[in-house]
Short mmCIF file of C-alpha atoms and ligand atoms in Angstrom, two decimals:
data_model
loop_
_atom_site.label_atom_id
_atom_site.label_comp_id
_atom_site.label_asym_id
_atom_site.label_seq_id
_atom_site.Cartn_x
_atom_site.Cartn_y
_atom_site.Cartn_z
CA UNK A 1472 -138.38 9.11 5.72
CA UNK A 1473 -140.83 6.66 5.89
CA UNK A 1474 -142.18 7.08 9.73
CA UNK A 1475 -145.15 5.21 11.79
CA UNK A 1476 -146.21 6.50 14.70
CA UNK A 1477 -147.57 5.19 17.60
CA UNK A 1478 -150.84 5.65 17.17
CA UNK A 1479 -150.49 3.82 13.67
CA UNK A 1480 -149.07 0.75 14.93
CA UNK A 1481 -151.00 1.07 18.15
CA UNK A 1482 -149.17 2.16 20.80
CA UNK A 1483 -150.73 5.22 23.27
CA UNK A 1484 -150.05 8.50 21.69
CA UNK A 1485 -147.30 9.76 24.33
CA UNK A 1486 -145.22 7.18 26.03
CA UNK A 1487 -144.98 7.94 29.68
CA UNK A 1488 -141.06 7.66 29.73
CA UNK A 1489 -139.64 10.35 32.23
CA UNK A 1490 -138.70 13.37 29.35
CA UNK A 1491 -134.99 14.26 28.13
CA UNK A 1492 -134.26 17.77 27.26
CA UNK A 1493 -131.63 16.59 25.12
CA UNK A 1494 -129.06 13.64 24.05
CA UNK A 1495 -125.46 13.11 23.43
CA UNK A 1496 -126.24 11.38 20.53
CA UNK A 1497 -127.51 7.76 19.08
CA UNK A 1498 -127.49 4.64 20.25
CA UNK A 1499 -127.98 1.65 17.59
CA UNK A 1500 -129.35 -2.10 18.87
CA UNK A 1501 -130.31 -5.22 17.31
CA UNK A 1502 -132.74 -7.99 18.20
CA UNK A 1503 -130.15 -10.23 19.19
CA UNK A 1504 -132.64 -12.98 18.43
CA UNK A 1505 -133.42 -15.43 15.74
CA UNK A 1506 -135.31 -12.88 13.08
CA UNK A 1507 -136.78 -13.65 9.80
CA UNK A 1508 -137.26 -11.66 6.77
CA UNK A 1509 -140.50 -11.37 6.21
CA UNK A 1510 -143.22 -8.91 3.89
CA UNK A 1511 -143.57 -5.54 5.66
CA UNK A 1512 -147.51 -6.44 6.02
CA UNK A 1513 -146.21 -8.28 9.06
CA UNK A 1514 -143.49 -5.45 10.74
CA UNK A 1515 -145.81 -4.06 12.51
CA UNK A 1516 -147.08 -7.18 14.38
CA UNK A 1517 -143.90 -7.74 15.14
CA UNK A 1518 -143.24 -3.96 16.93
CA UNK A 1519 -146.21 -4.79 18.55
CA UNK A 1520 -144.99 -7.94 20.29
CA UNK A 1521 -141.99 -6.13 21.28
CA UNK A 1522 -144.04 -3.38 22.95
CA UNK A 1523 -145.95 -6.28 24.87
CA UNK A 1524 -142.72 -8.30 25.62
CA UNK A 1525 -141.04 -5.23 27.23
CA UNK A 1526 -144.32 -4.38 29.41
CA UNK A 1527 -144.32 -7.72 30.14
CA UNK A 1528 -140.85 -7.76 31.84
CA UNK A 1529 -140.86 -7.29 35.39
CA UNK A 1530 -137.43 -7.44 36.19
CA UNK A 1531 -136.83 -4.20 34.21
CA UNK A 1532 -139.86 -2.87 35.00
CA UNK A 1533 -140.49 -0.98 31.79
CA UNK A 1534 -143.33 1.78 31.19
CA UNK A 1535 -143.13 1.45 27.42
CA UNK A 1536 -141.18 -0.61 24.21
CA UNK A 1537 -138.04 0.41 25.00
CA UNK A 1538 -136.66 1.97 22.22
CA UNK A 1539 -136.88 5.59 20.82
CA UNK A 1540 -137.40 4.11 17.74
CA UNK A 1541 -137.43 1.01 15.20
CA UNK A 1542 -136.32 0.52 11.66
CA UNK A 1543 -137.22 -2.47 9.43
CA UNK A 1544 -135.62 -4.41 6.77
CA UNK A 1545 -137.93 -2.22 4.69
CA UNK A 1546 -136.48 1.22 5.75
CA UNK A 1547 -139.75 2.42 7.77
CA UNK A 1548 -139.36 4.00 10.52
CA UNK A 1549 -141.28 3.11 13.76
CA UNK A 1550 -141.79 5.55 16.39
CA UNK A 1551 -141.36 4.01 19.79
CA UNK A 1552 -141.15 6.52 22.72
CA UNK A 1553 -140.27 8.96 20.40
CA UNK A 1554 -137.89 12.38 20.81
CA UNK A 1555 -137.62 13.92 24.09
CA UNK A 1556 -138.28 10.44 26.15
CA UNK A 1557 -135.68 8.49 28.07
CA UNK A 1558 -135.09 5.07 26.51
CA UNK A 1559 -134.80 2.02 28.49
CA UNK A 1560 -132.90 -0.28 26.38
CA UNK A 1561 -129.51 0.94 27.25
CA UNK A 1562 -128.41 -0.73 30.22
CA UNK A 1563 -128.91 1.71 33.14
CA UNK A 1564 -130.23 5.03 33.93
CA UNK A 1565 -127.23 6.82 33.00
CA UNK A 1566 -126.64 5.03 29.65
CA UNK A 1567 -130.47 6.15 28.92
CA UNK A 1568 -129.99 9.96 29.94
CA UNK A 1569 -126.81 9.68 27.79
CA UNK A 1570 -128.00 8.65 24.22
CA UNK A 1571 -131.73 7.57 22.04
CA UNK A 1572 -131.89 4.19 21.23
CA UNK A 1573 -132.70 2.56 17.84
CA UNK A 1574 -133.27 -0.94 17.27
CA UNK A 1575 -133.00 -2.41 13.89
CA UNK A 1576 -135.13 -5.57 13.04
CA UNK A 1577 -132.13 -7.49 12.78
CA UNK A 1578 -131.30 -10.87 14.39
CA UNK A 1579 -128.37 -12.76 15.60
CA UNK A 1580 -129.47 -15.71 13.06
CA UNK A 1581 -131.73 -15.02 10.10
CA UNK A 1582 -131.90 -11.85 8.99
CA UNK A 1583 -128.24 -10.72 10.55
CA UNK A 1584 -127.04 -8.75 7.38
CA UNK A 1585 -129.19 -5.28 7.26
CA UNK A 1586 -130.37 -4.77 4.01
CA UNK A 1587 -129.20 -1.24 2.18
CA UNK A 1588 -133.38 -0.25 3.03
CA UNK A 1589 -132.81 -0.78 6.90
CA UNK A 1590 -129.62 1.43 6.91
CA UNK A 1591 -131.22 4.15 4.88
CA UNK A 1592 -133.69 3.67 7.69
CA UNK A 1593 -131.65 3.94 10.06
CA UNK A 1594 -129.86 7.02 8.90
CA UNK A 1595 -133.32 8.70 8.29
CA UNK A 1596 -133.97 7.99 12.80
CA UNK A 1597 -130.45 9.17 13.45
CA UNK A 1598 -131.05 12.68 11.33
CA UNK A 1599 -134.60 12.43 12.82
CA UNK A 1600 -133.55 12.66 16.60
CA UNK A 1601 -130.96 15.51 15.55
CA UNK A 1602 -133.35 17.42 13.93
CA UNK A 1603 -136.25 17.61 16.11
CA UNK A 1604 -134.89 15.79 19.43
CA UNK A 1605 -131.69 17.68 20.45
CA UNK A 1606 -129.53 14.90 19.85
CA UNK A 1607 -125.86 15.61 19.49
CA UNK A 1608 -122.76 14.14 16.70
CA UNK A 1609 -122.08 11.08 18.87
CA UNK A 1610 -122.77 7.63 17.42
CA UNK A 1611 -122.71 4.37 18.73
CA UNK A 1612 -123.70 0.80 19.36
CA UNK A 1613 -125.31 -0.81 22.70
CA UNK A 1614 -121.60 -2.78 23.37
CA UNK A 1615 -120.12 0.92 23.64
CA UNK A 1616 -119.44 1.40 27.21
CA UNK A 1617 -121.77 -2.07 28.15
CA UNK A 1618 -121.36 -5.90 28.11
CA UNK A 1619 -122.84 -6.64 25.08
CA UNK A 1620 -123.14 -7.98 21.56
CA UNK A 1621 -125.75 -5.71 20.28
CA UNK A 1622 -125.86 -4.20 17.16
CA UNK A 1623 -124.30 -7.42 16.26
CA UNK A 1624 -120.95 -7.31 14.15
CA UNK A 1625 -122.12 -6.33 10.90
CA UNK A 1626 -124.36 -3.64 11.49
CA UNK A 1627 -121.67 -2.25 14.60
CA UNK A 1628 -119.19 -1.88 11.29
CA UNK A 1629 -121.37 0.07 9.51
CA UNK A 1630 -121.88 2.33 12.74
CA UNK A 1631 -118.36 2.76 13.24
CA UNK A 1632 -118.12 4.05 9.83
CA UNK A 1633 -120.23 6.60 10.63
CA UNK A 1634 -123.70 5.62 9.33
CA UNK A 1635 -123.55 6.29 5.76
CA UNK A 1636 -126.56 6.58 3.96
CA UNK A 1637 -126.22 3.71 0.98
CA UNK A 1638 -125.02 4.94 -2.05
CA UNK A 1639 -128.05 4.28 -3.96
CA UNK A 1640 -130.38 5.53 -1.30
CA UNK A 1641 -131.54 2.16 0.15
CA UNK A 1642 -134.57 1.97 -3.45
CA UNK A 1643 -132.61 -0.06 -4.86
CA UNK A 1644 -134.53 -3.31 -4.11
CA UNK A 1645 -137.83 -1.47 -5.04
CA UNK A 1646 -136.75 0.50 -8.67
CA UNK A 1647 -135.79 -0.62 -12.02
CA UNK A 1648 -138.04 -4.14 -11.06
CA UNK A 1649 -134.74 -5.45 -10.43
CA UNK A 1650 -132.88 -6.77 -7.56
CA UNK A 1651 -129.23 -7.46 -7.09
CA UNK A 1652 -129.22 -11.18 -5.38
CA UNK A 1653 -126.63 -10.01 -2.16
CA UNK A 1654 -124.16 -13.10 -0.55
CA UNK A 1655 -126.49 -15.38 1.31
CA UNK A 1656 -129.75 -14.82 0.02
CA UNK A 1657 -131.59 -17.41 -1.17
CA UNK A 1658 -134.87 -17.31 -3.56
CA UNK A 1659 -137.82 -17.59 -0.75
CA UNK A 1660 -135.59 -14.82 1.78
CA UNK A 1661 -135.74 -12.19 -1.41
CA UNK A 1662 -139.39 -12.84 -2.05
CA UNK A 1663 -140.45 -12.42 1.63
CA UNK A 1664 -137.93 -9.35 1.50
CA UNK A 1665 -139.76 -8.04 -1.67
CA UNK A 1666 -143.54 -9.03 -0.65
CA UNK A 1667 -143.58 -11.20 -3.71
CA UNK A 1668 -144.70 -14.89 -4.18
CA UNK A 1669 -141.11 -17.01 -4.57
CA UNK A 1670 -142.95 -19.31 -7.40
CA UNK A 1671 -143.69 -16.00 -9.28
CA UNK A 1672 -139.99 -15.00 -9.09
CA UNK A 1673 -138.74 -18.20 -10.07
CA UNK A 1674 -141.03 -17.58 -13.66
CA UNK A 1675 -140.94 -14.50 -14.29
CA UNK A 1676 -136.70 -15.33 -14.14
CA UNK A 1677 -136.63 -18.67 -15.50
CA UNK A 1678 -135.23 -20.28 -12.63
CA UNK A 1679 -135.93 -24.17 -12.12
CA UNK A 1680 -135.59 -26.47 -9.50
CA UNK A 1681 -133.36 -26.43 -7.49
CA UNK A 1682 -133.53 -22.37 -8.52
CA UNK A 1683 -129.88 -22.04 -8.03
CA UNK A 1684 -129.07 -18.19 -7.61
CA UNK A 1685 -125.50 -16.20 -7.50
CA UNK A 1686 -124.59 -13.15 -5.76
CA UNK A 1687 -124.33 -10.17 -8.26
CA UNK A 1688 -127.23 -11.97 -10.42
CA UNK A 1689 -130.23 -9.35 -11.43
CA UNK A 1690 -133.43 -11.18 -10.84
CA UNK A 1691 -136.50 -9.44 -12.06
CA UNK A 1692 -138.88 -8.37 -9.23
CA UNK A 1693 -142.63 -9.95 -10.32
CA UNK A 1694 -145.76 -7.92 -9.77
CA UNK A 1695 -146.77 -7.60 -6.22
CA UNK A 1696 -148.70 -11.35 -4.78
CA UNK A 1697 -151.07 -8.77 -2.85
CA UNK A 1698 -152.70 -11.64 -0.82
CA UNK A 1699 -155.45 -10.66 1.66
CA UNK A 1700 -154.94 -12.78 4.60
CA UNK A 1701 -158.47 -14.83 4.66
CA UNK A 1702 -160.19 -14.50 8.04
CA UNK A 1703 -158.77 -17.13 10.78
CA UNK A 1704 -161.33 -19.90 11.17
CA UNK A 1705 -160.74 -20.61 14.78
CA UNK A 1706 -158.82 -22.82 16.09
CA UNK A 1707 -161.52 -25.90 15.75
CA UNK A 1708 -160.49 -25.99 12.31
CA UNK A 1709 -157.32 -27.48 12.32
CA UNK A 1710 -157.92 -30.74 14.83
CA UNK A 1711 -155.80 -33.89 14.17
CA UNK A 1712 -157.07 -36.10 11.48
CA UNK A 1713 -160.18 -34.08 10.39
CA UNK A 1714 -160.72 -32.36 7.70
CA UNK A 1715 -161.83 -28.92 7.33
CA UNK A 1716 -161.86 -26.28 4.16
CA UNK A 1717 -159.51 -23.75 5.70
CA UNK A 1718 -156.81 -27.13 5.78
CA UNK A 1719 -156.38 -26.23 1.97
CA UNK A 1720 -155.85 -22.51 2.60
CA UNK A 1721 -153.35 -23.31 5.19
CA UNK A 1722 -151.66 -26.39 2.98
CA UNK A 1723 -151.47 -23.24 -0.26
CA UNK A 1724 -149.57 -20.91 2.57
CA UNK A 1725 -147.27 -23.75 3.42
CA UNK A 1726 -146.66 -24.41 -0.39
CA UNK A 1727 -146.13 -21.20 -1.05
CA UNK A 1728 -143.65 -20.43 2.18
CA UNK A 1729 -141.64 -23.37 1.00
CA UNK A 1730 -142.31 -25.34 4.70
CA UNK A 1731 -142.91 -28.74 3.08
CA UNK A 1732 -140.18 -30.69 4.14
CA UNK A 1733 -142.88 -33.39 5.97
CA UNK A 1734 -144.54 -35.68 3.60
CA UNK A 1735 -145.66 -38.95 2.98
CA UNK A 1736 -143.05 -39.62 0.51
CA UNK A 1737 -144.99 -37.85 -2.57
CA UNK A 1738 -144.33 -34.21 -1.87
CA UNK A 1739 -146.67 -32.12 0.61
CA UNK A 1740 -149.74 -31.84 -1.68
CA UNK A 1741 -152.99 -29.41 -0.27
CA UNK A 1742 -155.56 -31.20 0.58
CA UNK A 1743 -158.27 -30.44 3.51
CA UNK A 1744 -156.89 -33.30 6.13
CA UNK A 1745 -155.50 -32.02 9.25
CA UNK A 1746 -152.14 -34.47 9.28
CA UNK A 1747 -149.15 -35.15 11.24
CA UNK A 1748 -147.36 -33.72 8.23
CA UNK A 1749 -149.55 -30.36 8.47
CA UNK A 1750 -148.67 -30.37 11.58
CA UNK A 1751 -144.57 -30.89 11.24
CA UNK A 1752 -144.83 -28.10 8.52
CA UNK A 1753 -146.85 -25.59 10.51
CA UNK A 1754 -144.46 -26.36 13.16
CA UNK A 1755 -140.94 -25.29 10.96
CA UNK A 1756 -142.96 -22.40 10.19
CA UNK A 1757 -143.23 -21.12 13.76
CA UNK A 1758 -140.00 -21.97 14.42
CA UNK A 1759 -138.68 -19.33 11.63
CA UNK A 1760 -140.60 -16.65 13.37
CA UNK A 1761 -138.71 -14.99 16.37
CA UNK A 1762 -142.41 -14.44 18.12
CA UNK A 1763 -144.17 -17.55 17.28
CA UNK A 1764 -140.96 -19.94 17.88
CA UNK A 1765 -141.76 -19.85 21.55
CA UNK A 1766 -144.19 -22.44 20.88
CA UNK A 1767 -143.51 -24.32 17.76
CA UNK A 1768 -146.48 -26.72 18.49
CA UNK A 1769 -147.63 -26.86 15.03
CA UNK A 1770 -151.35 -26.09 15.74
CA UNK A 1771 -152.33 -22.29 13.72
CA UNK A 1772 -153.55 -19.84 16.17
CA UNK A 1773 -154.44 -16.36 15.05
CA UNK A 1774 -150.49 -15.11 14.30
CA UNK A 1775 -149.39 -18.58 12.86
CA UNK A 1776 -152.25 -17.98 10.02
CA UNK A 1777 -151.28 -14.44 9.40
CA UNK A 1778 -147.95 -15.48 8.98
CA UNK A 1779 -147.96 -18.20 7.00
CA UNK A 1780 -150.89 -16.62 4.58
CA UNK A 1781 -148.97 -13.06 4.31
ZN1 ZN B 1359 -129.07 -3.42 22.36
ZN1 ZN B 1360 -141.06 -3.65 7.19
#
């Protein structure tokens, strides 16, 4: 299992949630929000803004991220309050003495079929809170015995079945440098999923515009982009109609992320200008971010540069 604790994704040590001796079993959840694949660099950000949305909730007056634990589209493992600690995401107080709770990064649009890696993942929390948190055979989703969506239909299959470990372990996406394009995917979703620059596996496959994939197809997986997200210049540098050096940095990340849909009729081109069609493209980029869609106003802050540059 690939695990992060708290401390590694910087949460307090020990979650205050009230203790539990021991569980019936495991309860599985979803985002139930528009969620985007994206390169694992960025997966902890994203538990992160959980952890502050939850405290942030007054009406359910949480202590701590609500879930026992987390599980990304890249089969890690986050620890959220961890074994032996009520979780709050079940509904009510007797739902949360009854089971754990683990949340997969999955959305209801987006990312809404889990990935073989997340349901290894997933498997590896379930055997997890067995193993060291007293949790008993029963499995479930949120919608068993409340009003509810969550998991979501796809992944609630997969739960009913049981929770079966992927036949080929959930690596597949990683060994061989192959990958098996799945129904739905589309060229920049695998790179994002694979932490790879799309242009690079377009080449290295021979793929041309308009890179036309099918499922089944074997794409080889192109050395690692290993970017290092350049320091964010501050918000002065990105001011309507100016120009500025970190504009071209930003205009390479919007290349690269294909969000270049706004032009002046010759293609979005990098170039250090600060324009309305920056601004339109920086804009569809925080819109496919579940965090950074609250406020789609096109302008990068901090989190907009990170995720556009990762
Ligand atoms: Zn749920
Ligand atoms: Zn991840």
């Amino acid at each position: 299992m690939r695990f992060v604790e708290r401390e590694d994704w910087g949460a307090p040590a020990t979650s205050p949630a009230s203790y539990l001796p021991s569980a019936r079993g495991v309860k599985i959840h979803y985002l139930g929000t528009a969620y985007t694949s994206r390169a694992h660099s960025l997966c902890d950000d994203y538990v992160r803004s959980i952890r502050a949305s939850h405290l942030a909730n007054v009406r359910e007056n949480y202590v701590d991220i609500a879930y026992t634990a987390l599980v990304c589209e890249h089969g890690v493992v986050f620890e959220g309050r961890g074994t032996h600690k009520r979780p709050g995401a079940n509904g009510n107080a007797d739902l949360n003495s009854a089971d754990y709770a683990v949340c997969a990064l999955l959305g209801s649009s987006g990312l809404v079929a889990p990935p073989d890696a997340m349901l290894a993942g997933l498997r590896d929390a379930i055997d997890w809170l067995r193993r060291d948190g007293d949790a008993g055979d029963w499995l479930g989703g949120h919608r068993d015995g409340y009003a509810t969506e969550c998991p979501g239909d796809q992944l609630y299959a997969w739960v009913r079945k049981g929770a079966p470990r992927p036949a080929d372990g959930g690596q597949e996406e990683a060994e061989g440098g192959v990958y098996r394009v799945k129904p739905g995917d589309y060229l920049a979703v695998i790179a994002r999923r694979l932490d790879v620059d799309w242009r690079d596996l377009a080449r290295v496959n021979g793929l041309r515009e308009p890179y036309t994939i099918y499922p089944g197809q074997e794409l080889r997986i192109p050395e690692p982009a290993g970017r290092e997200v350049p320091p964010f210049p501050g918000e002065g540098a990105f001011v309507l109609g100016r120009s500025h050096p970190a504009v071209v940095t930003l205009d390479e990340g919007l290349i690269r992320g294909g969000w270049t849909r706004h032009h002046d009729g010759n293609g979005y081109q990098k170039g250090p200008r600060f324009t309305e069609y920056t601004r339109r493209n920086v804009a569809d980029a925080q819109r496919s971010d579940a965090v950074l869609r609250e406020d789609p106003d096109g302008y990068p802050g901090p989190l907009t540069w990170k995720f556009i540059l990762s």
